[in-house]
Amino acid sequence: MSASIEQILEETRHFLPSPEFSAKARVSSMEQYREMYEESINSPETFWAREASDLSWQQPWDSVLEWNVPNAEWFKGAKVNISENCLDRHLTNGRKDKVAIHWEGECGEKIALTYADLHREVCKFANVLTAQGVKAGDPVLLYLPMVPEAVISMLACARIGALHSVVFGGFSVDAIVDRLEDCGAKYVITADGGFRRGKAISLKDNVDAALERYPDVKCSFIVQRTESEVTMVEGRDVWWHELMADASAEHTPEGFDSEHPLFILYTSGSTGKPKGVLHTTGGYMIGTYTTCKYIFDMRDDDVYWCTADVGWITGHSYICYGPLLNGVTQVMYEGAPNYPDFGRFWKMVEDYKVSIFYTAPTAIRAFIKAGDDLPNAHDLSSLRLLGTVGEPINPEAWMWYHKVIGGERCPIVDTWWQTETGAIMISPLPGATPTMPGTATLPFFGVDAAILDEEGNECPPNAGGKLVVRKPWPSMLRGIYKNPERFQTAYWDDYPGIYTVGDGARKDDEGNTWIVGRLDDVLNVSGHRLGTAEIESALVAHDNIAEAAVVGKPHEIKGEAVVAFVVLKSPVNDEEYTHTLRKHVATLIGALARPDDLYIVTALPKTRSGKIMRRLLKELVSTGDITGNITTLEDPTVVEELKALVQV
Ligand code: WT7
């Protein structure tokens, strides 16, 4: 009883930025935030033109925004190169010899790349890509570990106008094939392998298996990282280091249209295959640049560290583009947070004197479990600002982050956004916004976020509804790659002219937005969206599985755990069989999607029209009971079998 009362008290507690922090911040009061926010909403053209003028454009725009629902064009008529803005611009503004990336391998190797070094490597690789036939507009699939070559590849693609499509290195063969088929890439950049918890994980083997099923790839560039044995396919596979050795470091960045496609990144949806979210150049550049400038308040003397993988949107916007556009020094780490133990991150914060640290609630929960001794053993006094992203942060985790990592001195920016939004949308501004554990607080500049009921009316304070964005913003997605219908139905059909996010939320009396979670069947495992449909398809792809249903259940560390129910074609008398089936999912999609629990059942709960009633399964795995309405069930007797099977 008393614990829940305490928790409620904590949630109403406000944390104000310290006067010292505010005094130095770009936005230092709520008054200033409101003034700027109003301008960004009422005169977006003026606001964004001013921000855009911080960066280099090879040719100016004719108009800041053309909006024909659902298609936005930002900075139309302008010519721009985002790689030039991330790199070349800093060669003449005093940052040439400043470290851009402090990279650390899992085994402790260190590489420091200055802006001049990074520029040279990107120019060379841009020349390599061009020499192998890659042209502007070509999609290139990247499947890489967290090595500098990942960022170099992305910037080199962008430099020549090719679209990168990064596939998370933890995904497996099927995921690569799906994405190759969907985007039609003819070029792949991968590595022999990567290190994870001290083990060399092969990446090239997965790519090789994928290319057997998708033979259209002309050239596969192989980074040498683990030096494990690989088979090079004559006429297709080329070593990165061999081509780079002879490549010229001279490269003039061509100006592309502001709306030239920059990248595709696949993300899960509740139905069907993952969606190829498309981002373009000029608007995305301004979105990532300004959010780093105002939300992380990046300064020349900052050392910034975002712990995400480049395979997710966070790695795109807040490792590759945003920090480099701001000319900051950042840390990039190859491996696992618990290698050799959960003190690794805190040791690195101390070693590099990290001042801005951006991670996910799932990681914070794992650190809490590992105990305070590990962070307490390190000097974390260099930290001045903390951030989180990926899912709602529970107040206990927020308080721990605040006290144990932030020393009660660092503001926390809880940043809400999505693959589709390209950049942070709802977040405190660290020198201005009073924060509260569990809310991402207020919209960023230009973001007209609202909560609507089914009829499209704005919900009153504290009433839950659907989170939407009513105005276009610079870094918004420009479509689903080659699939305009899906773009329309997934985001624009609920309310005319309004972007539907897919999250449930409410606003409190002060206007703070509290995210309740996803509205569809999509799971959020360790801060990553996983489609139930994709995991179910993987299960059904097994020879002996007839049907499958997947739901999430609350999990202390991961946020949600994957629970699968399967109907077998023929019974198997083997205690290890569920293990085999779980492993099958890991092999097909990746370890992240491996079901934590798997139940073999004789039938799934379905409606008369044949729809699986996942909400009943969800209730069962979280509470151990089914109390919800079962009147639409085709066969109510399955409920008893399920209840007997699942013990919580
Ligand atoms: C979904 C987007 C943005 C990069 C990581 C995930 C959830 C994200 C928060 C937050 C509450 C959050 C939402 C969103 N989410 N950040 N600060 N508070 N929920 O990107 O895979 O595109 O997933 O993650 O449900 O819609 P993504």
Short mmCIF file of N, CA and C in Angstrom, two decimals, residues 519-630:
data_model
loop_
_atom_site.label_atom_id
_atom_site.label_comp_id
_atom_site.label_asym_id
_atom_site.label_seq_id
_atom_site.Cartn_x
_atom_site.Cartn_y
_atom_site.Cartn_z
N LEU A 519 -0.73 1.15 -29.89
CA LEU A 519 -2.14 0.80 -30.00
C LEU A 519 -2.35 -0.49 -30.79
N ASP A 520 -1.37 -0.85 -31.58
CA ASP A 520 -1.55 -2.05 -32.41
C ASP A 520 -0.93 -3.26 -31.72
N ASP A 521 -0.75 -4.34 -32.46
CA ASP A 521 -0.22 -5.57 -31.87
C ASP A 521 1.30 -5.58 -31.81
N VAL A 522 1.91 -4.45 -32.08
CA VAL A 522 3.36 -4.42 -32.14
C VAL A 522 3.96 -4.47 -30.73
N LEU A 523 4.99 -5.28 -30.55
CA LEU A 523 5.65 -5.39 -29.25
C LEU A 523 6.78 -4.38 -29.16
N ASN A 524 7.14 -4.03 -27.95
CA ASN A 524 8.30 -3.18 -27.75
C ASN A 524 9.27 -3.95 -26.86
N VAL A 525 10.22 -4.62 -27.48
CA VAL A 525 11.18 -5.46 -26.76
C VAL A 525 12.51 -4.72 -26.70
N SER A 526 12.96 -4.44 -25.51
CA SER A 526 14.20 -3.69 -25.30
C SER A 526 14.24 -2.42 -26.14
N GLY A 527 13.11 -1.75 -26.22
CA GLY A 527 13.06 -0.48 -26.95
C GLY A 527 12.96 -0.62 -28.44
N HIS A 528 12.75 -1.83 -28.94
CA HIS A 528 12.65 -2.01 -30.39
C HIS A 528 11.29 -2.56 -30.76
N ARG A 529 10.73 -1.97 -31.79
CA ARG A 529 9.42 -2.41 -32.25
C ARG A 529 9.53 -3.74 -32.98
N LEU A 530 8.79 -4.72 -32.57
CA LEU A 530 8.77 -6.00 -33.27
C LEU A 530 7.33 -6.31 -33.64
N GLY A 531 7.11 -6.62 -34.89
CA GLY A 531 5.76 -6.94 -35.32
C GLY A 531 5.41 -8.36 -34.92
N THR A 532 4.21 -8.54 -34.32
CA THR A 532 3.80 -9.90 -33.98
C THR A 532 3.68 -10.72 -35.26
N ALA A 533 3.24 -10.06 -36.33
CA ALA A 533 3.03 -10.76 -37.60
C ALA A 533 4.33 -11.38 -38.10
N GLU A 534 5.42 -10.63 -37.93
CA GLU A 534 6.70 -11.12 -38.44
C GLU A 534 7.16 -12.35 -37.64
N ILE A 535 6.99 -12.31 -36.34
CA ILE A 535 7.42 -13.44 -35.50
C ILE A 535 6.51 -14.65 -35.77
N GLU A 536 5.22 -14.38 -35.92
CA GLU A 536 4.29 -15.47 -36.22
C GLU A 536 4.62 -16.12 -37.56
N SER A 537 4.97 -15.30 -38.54
CA SER A 537 5.33 -15.86 -39.86
C SER A 537 6.56 -16.74 -39.73
N ALA A 538 7.51 -16.32 -38.92
CA ALA A 538 8.72 -17.11 -38.73
C ALA A 538 8.37 -18.46 -38.11
N LEU A 539 7.47 -18.44 -37.14
CA LEU A 539 7.07 -19.70 -36.50
C LEU A 539 6.38 -20.62 -37.51
N VAL A 540 5.46 -20.03 -38.26
CA VAL A 540 4.70 -20.83 -39.20
C VAL A 540 5.58 -21.36 -40.34
N ALA A 541 6.71 -20.70 -40.55
CA ALA A 541 7.65 -21.18 -41.57
C ALA A 541 8.30 -22.50 -41.15
N HIS A 542 8.18 -22.85 -39.85
CA HIS A 542 8.72 -24.14 -39.40
C HIS A 542 7.85 -25.28 -39.93
N ASP A 543 8.52 -26.34 -40.37
CA ASP A 543 7.83 -27.50 -40.97
C ASP A 543 6.65 -28.03 -40.16
N ASN A 544 6.82 -28.01 -38.85
CA ASN A 544 5.82 -28.68 -38.02
C ASN A 544 4.88 -27.72 -37.29
N ILE A 545 4.89 -26.43 -37.67
CA ILE A 545 3.96 -25.50 -37.00
C ILE A 545 2.82 -25.14 -37.94
N ALA A 546 1.61 -25.37 -37.45
CA ALA A 546 0.43 -25.08 -38.28
C ALA A 546 0.00 -23.63 -38.10
N GLU A 547 -0.02 -23.18 -36.86
CA GLU A 547 -0.51 -21.85 -36.58
C GLU A 547 0.25 -21.27 -35.40
N ALA A 548 0.34 -19.97 -35.35
CA ALA A 548 1.05 -19.35 -34.24
C ALA A 548 0.42 -18.01 -33.88
N ALA A 549 0.47 -17.68 -32.60
CA ALA A 549 0.05 -16.36 -32.14
C ALA A 549 1.11 -15.85 -31.18
N VAL A 550 1.46 -14.58 -31.32
CA VAL A 550 2.51 -14.01 -30.48
C VAL A 550 1.95 -12.79 -29.76
N VAL A 551 2.24 -12.72 -28.46
CA VAL A 551 1.86 -11.53 -27.69
C VAL A 551 3.02 -11.11 -26.80
N GLY A 552 2.91 -9.92 -26.24
CA GLY A 552 3.94 -9.46 -25.32
C GLY A 552 3.46 -9.62 -23.90
N LYS A 553 4.41 -9.83 -22.98
CA LYS A 553 4.02 -9.76 -21.56
C LYS A 553 5.06 -8.90 -20.85
N PRO A 554 4.63 -8.20 -19.80
CA PRO A 554 5.55 -7.28 -19.14
C PRO A 554 6.82 -8.00 -18.69
N HIS A 555 7.96 -7.38 -18.89
CA HIS A 555 9.24 -7.97 -18.50
C HIS A 555 10.07 -6.90 -17.82
N GLU A 556 10.62 -7.27 -16.70
CA GLU A 556 11.34 -6.34 -15.84
C GLU A 556 12.43 -5.56 -16.57
N ILE A 557 13.21 -6.25 -17.37
CA ILE A 557 14.35 -5.61 -18.03
C ILE A 557 14.01 -5.17 -19.45
N LYS A 558 13.38 -6.09 -20.19
CA LYS A 558 13.18 -5.83 -21.62
C LYS A 558 11.95 -4.97 -21.93
N GLY A 559 11.15 -4.68 -20.91
CA GLY A 559 9.92 -3.94 -21.17
C GLY A 559 8.82 -4.92 -21.53
N GLU A 560 8.98 -5.57 -22.66
CA GLU A 560 8.07 -6.63 -23.03
C GLU A 560 8.86 -7.86 -23.41
N ALA A 561 8.33 -9.04 -23.05
CA ALA A 561 8.92 -10.31 -23.47
C ALA A 561 8.01 -10.92 -24.53
N VAL A 562 8.58 -11.72 -25.40
CA VAL A 562 7.81 -12.34 -26.47
C VAL A 562 7.25 -13.68 -25.99
N VAL A 563 5.94 -13.86 -26.08
CA VAL A 563 5.33 -15.14 -25.72
C VAL A 563 4.62 -15.69 -26.95
N ALA A 564 4.92 -16.95 -27.27
CA ALA A 564 4.32 -17.55 -28.47
C ALA A 564 3.43 -18.72 -28.10
N PHE A 565 2.33 -18.85 -28.84
CA PHE A 565 1.44 -20.01 -28.74
C PHE A 565 1.44 -20.66 -30.11
N VAL A 566 1.70 -21.98 -30.14
CA VAL A 566 1.74 -22.62 -31.45
C VAL A 566 0.88 -23.88 -31.46
N VAL A 567 0.33 -24.15 -32.63
CA VAL A 567 -0.40 -25.39 -32.87
C VAL A 567 0.48 -26.21 -33.80
N LEU A 568 0.78 -27.46 -33.37
CA LEU A 568 1.68 -28.30 -34.18
C LEU A 568 0.91 -29.09 -35.23
N LYS A 569 1.62 -29.43 -36.29
CA LYS A 569 1.02 -30.29 -37.31
C LYS A 569 0.95 -31.72 -36.79
N SER A 570 2.07 -32.22 -36.25
CA SER A 570 2.01 -33.54 -35.62
C SER A 570 2.75 -33.47 -34.29
N PRO A 571 2.21 -34.15 -33.27
CA PRO A 571 2.79 -34.04 -31.94
C PRO A 571 4.23 -34.53 -31.88
N VAL A 572 5.00 -33.95 -31.00
CA VAL A 572 6.40 -34.36 -30.86
C VAL A 572 6.65 -34.66 -29.39
N ASN A 573 7.21 -35.82 -29.13
CA ASN A 573 7.45 -36.21 -27.76
C ASN A 573 8.90 -35.91 -27.40
N ASP A 574 9.16 -34.66 -27.08
CA ASP A 574 10.54 -34.26 -26.81
C ASP A 574 10.49 -33.02 -25.92
N GLU A 575 11.07 -33.13 -24.74
CA GLU A 575 11.01 -32.02 -23.79
C GLU A 575 11.74 -30.78 -24.30
N GLU A 576 12.72 -31.00 -25.14
CA GLU A 576 13.53 -29.90 -25.66
C GLU A 576 12.87 -29.20 -26.86
N TYR A 577 11.68 -29.71 -27.25
CA TYR A 577 11.11 -29.23 -28.51
C TYR A 577 10.77 -27.74 -28.50
N THR A 578 10.27 -27.25 -27.38
CA THR A 578 9.94 -25.81 -27.34
C THR A 578 11.22 -24.99 -27.52
N HIS A 579 12.29 -25.52 -26.97
CA HIS A 579 13.59 -24.85 -27.13
C HIS A 579 13.98 -24.78 -28.61
N THR A 580 13.78 -25.90 -29.31
CA THR A 580 14.09 -25.96 -30.74
C THR A 580 13.28 -24.92 -31.51
N LEU A 581 11.99 -24.81 -31.16
CA LEU A 581 11.12 -23.87 -31.88
C LEU A 581 11.49 -22.42 -31.58
N ARG A 582 11.86 -22.15 -30.35
CA ARG A 582 12.27 -20.80 -29.99
C ARG A 582 13.54 -20.41 -30.74
N LYS A 583 14.43 -21.39 -30.82
CA LYS A 583 15.69 -21.17 -31.52
C LYS A 583 15.46 -20.90 -33.00
N HIS A 584 14.46 -21.60 -33.53
CA HIS A 584 14.11 -21.42 -34.94
C HIS A 584 13.79 -19.95 -35.25
N VAL A 585 13.07 -19.29 -34.34
CA VAL A 585 12.74 -17.88 -34.53
C VAL A 585 14.01 -17.03 -34.50
N ALA A 586 14.89 -17.35 -33.55
CA ALA A 586 16.15 -16.60 -33.45
C ALA A 586 16.94 -16.74 -34.74
N THR A 587 16.93 -17.92 -35.31
CA THR A 587 17.67 -18.14 -36.55
C THR A 587 17.05 -17.39 -37.71
N LEU A 588 15.72 -17.37 -37.75
CA LEU A 588 15.06 -16.70 -38.88
C LEU A 588 15.07 -15.19 -38.77
N ILE A 589 14.80 -14.65 -37.60
CA ILE A 589 14.69 -13.19 -37.48
C ILE A 589 15.85 -12.59 -36.70
N GLY A 590 16.31 -13.26 -35.68
CA GLY A 590 17.35 -12.70 -34.83
C GLY A 590 17.00 -12.95 -33.38
N ALA A 591 18.03 -12.90 -32.54
CA ALA A 591 17.86 -13.28 -31.13
C ALA A 591 16.85 -12.40 -30.40
N LEU A 592 16.75 -11.14 -30.82
CA LEU A 592 15.82 -10.21 -30.19
C LEU A 592 14.38 -10.73 -30.22
N ALA A 593 14.04 -11.47 -31.28
CA ALA A 593 12.67 -11.93 -31.47
C ALA A 593 12.42 -13.31 -30.89
N ARG A 594 13.45 -13.94 -30.34
CA ARG A 594 13.27 -15.30 -29.80
C ARG A 594 12.23 -15.27 -28.69
N PRO A 595 11.16 -16.10 -28.80
CA PRO A 595 10.16 -16.10 -27.73
C PRO A 595 10.77 -16.48 -26.39
N ASP A 596 10.43 -15.74 -25.34
CA ASP A 596 10.89 -16.08 -24.00
C ASP A 596 10.13 -17.31 -23.51
N ASP A 597 8.83 -17.37 -23.84
CA ASP A 597 8.02 -18.54 -23.50
C ASP A 597 7.35 -19.00 -24.77
N LEU A 598 7.20 -20.33 -24.88
CA LEU A 598 6.48 -20.87 -26.03
C LEU A 598 5.58 -22.00 -25.53
N TYR A 599 4.30 -21.88 -25.84
CA TYR A 599 3.34 -22.90 -25.41
C TYR A 599 2.81 -23.64 -26.62
N ILE A 600 2.78 -24.99 -26.50
CA ILE A 600 2.19 -25.80 -27.56
C ILE A 600 0.73 -26.06 -27.17
N VAL A 601 -0.19 -25.65 -28.02
CA VAL A 601 -1.62 -25.77 -27.72
C VAL A 601 -2.33 -26.53 -28.83
N THR A 602 -3.56 -26.99 -28.55
CA THR A 602 -4.28 -27.71 -29.60
C THR A 602 -5.06 -26.76 -30.50
N ALA A 603 -5.39 -25.56 -29.96
CA ALA A 603 -6.10 -24.58 -30.79
C ALA A 603 -5.82 -23.18 -30.27
N LEU A 604 -5.92 -22.20 -31.14
CA LEU A 604 -5.75 -20.80 -30.74
C LEU A 604 -7.13 -20.18 -30.54
N PRO A 605 -7.25 -19.22 -29.64
CA PRO A 605 -8.55 -18.56 -29.49
C PRO A 605 -8.82 -17.67 -30.71
N LYS A 606 -9.92 -17.94 -31.39
CA LYS A 606 -10.23 -17.19 -32.61
C LYS A 606 -11.66 -16.70 -32.61
N THR A 607 -11.88 -15.65 -33.34
CA THR A 607 -13.26 -15.19 -33.54
C THR A 607 -13.89 -16.05 -34.63
N ARG A 608 -15.17 -15.89 -34.79
CA ARG A 608 -15.84 -16.69 -35.83
C ARG A 608 -15.32 -16.35 -37.22
N SER A 609 -14.85 -15.14 -37.36
CA SER A 609 -14.30 -14.78 -38.68
C SER A 609 -12.85 -15.24 -38.82
N GLY A 610 -12.33 -15.91 -37.77
CA GLY A 610 -11.00 -16.50 -37.89
C GLY A 610 -9.86 -15.61 -37.41
N LYS A 611 -10.21 -14.46 -36.80
CA LYS A 611 -9.14 -13.58 -36.28
C LYS A 611 -8.64 -14.08 -34.93
N ILE A 612 -7.33 -14.16 -34.79
CA ILE A 612 -6.78 -14.60 -33.51
C ILE A 612 -7.04 -13.51 -32.47
N MET A 613 -7.58 -13.92 -31.32
CA MET A 613 -7.88 -12.92 -30.28
C MET A 613 -6.67 -12.77 -29.36
N ARG A 614 -5.73 -11.98 -29.84
CA ARG A 614 -4.48 -11.82 -29.09
C ARG A 614 -4.71 -11.16 -27.74
N ARG A 615 -5.78 -10.36 -27.65
CA ARG A 615 -5.99 -9.66 -26.38
C ARG A 615 -6.25 -10.66 -25.25
N LEU A 616 -6.89 -11.80 -25.55
CA LEU A 616 -7.11 -12.82 -24.51
C LEU A 616 -5.79 -13.45 -24.09
N LEU A 617 -4.95 -13.72 -25.09
CA LEU A 617 -3.65 -14.33 -24.78
C LEU A 617 -2.79 -13.36 -23.98
N LYS A 618 -2.92 -12.11 -24.34
CA LYS A 618 -2.14 -11.07 -23.66
C LYS A 618 -2.55 -10.98 -22.18
N GLU A 619 -3.84 -11.00 -21.97
CA GLU A 619 -4.34 -10.95 -20.59
C GLU A 619 -3.87 -12.19 -19.82
N LEU A 620 -3.94 -13.34 -20.48
CA LEU A 620 -3.54 -14.59 -19.84
C LEU A 620 -2.07 -14.58 -19.42
N VAL A 621 -1.20 -14.16 -20.32
CA VAL A 621 0.22 -14.22 -19.98
C VAL A 621 0.62 -13.15 -18.96
N SER A 622 -0.16 -12.07 -18.87
CA SER A 622 0.22 -11.07 -17.87
C SER A 622 -0.46 -11.31 -16.53
N THR A 623 -1.67 -11.90 -16.53
CA THR A 623 -2.38 -12.04 -15.24
C THR A 623 -2.61 -13.50 -14.85
N GLY A 624 -2.45 -14.42 -15.78
CA GLY A 624 -2.72 -15.83 -15.48
C GLY A 624 -4.19 -16.18 -15.61
N ASP A 625 -4.98 -15.22 -16.06
CA ASP A 625 -6.42 -15.47 -16.16
C ASP A 625 -6.99 -14.83 -17.42
N ILE A 626 -8.17 -15.31 -17.81
CA ILE A 626 -8.86 -14.66 -18.92
C ILE A 626 -10.22 -14.22 -18.39
N THR A 627 -10.39 -12.92 -18.23
CA THR A 627 -11.66 -12.42 -17.71
C THR A 627 -12.38 -11.59 -18.78
N GLY A 628 -11.63 -11.27 -19.83
CA GLY A 628 -12.20 -10.40 -20.88
C GLY A 628 -13.35 -11.09 -21.61
N ASN A 629 -14.04 -10.30 -22.38
CA ASN A 629 -15.19 -10.78 -23.13
C ASN A 629 -14.81 -11.89 -24.12
N ILE A 630 -15.46 -13.06 -23.97
CA ILE A 630 -15.13 -14.16 -24.89
C ILE A 630 -16.33 -14.56 -25.73
#
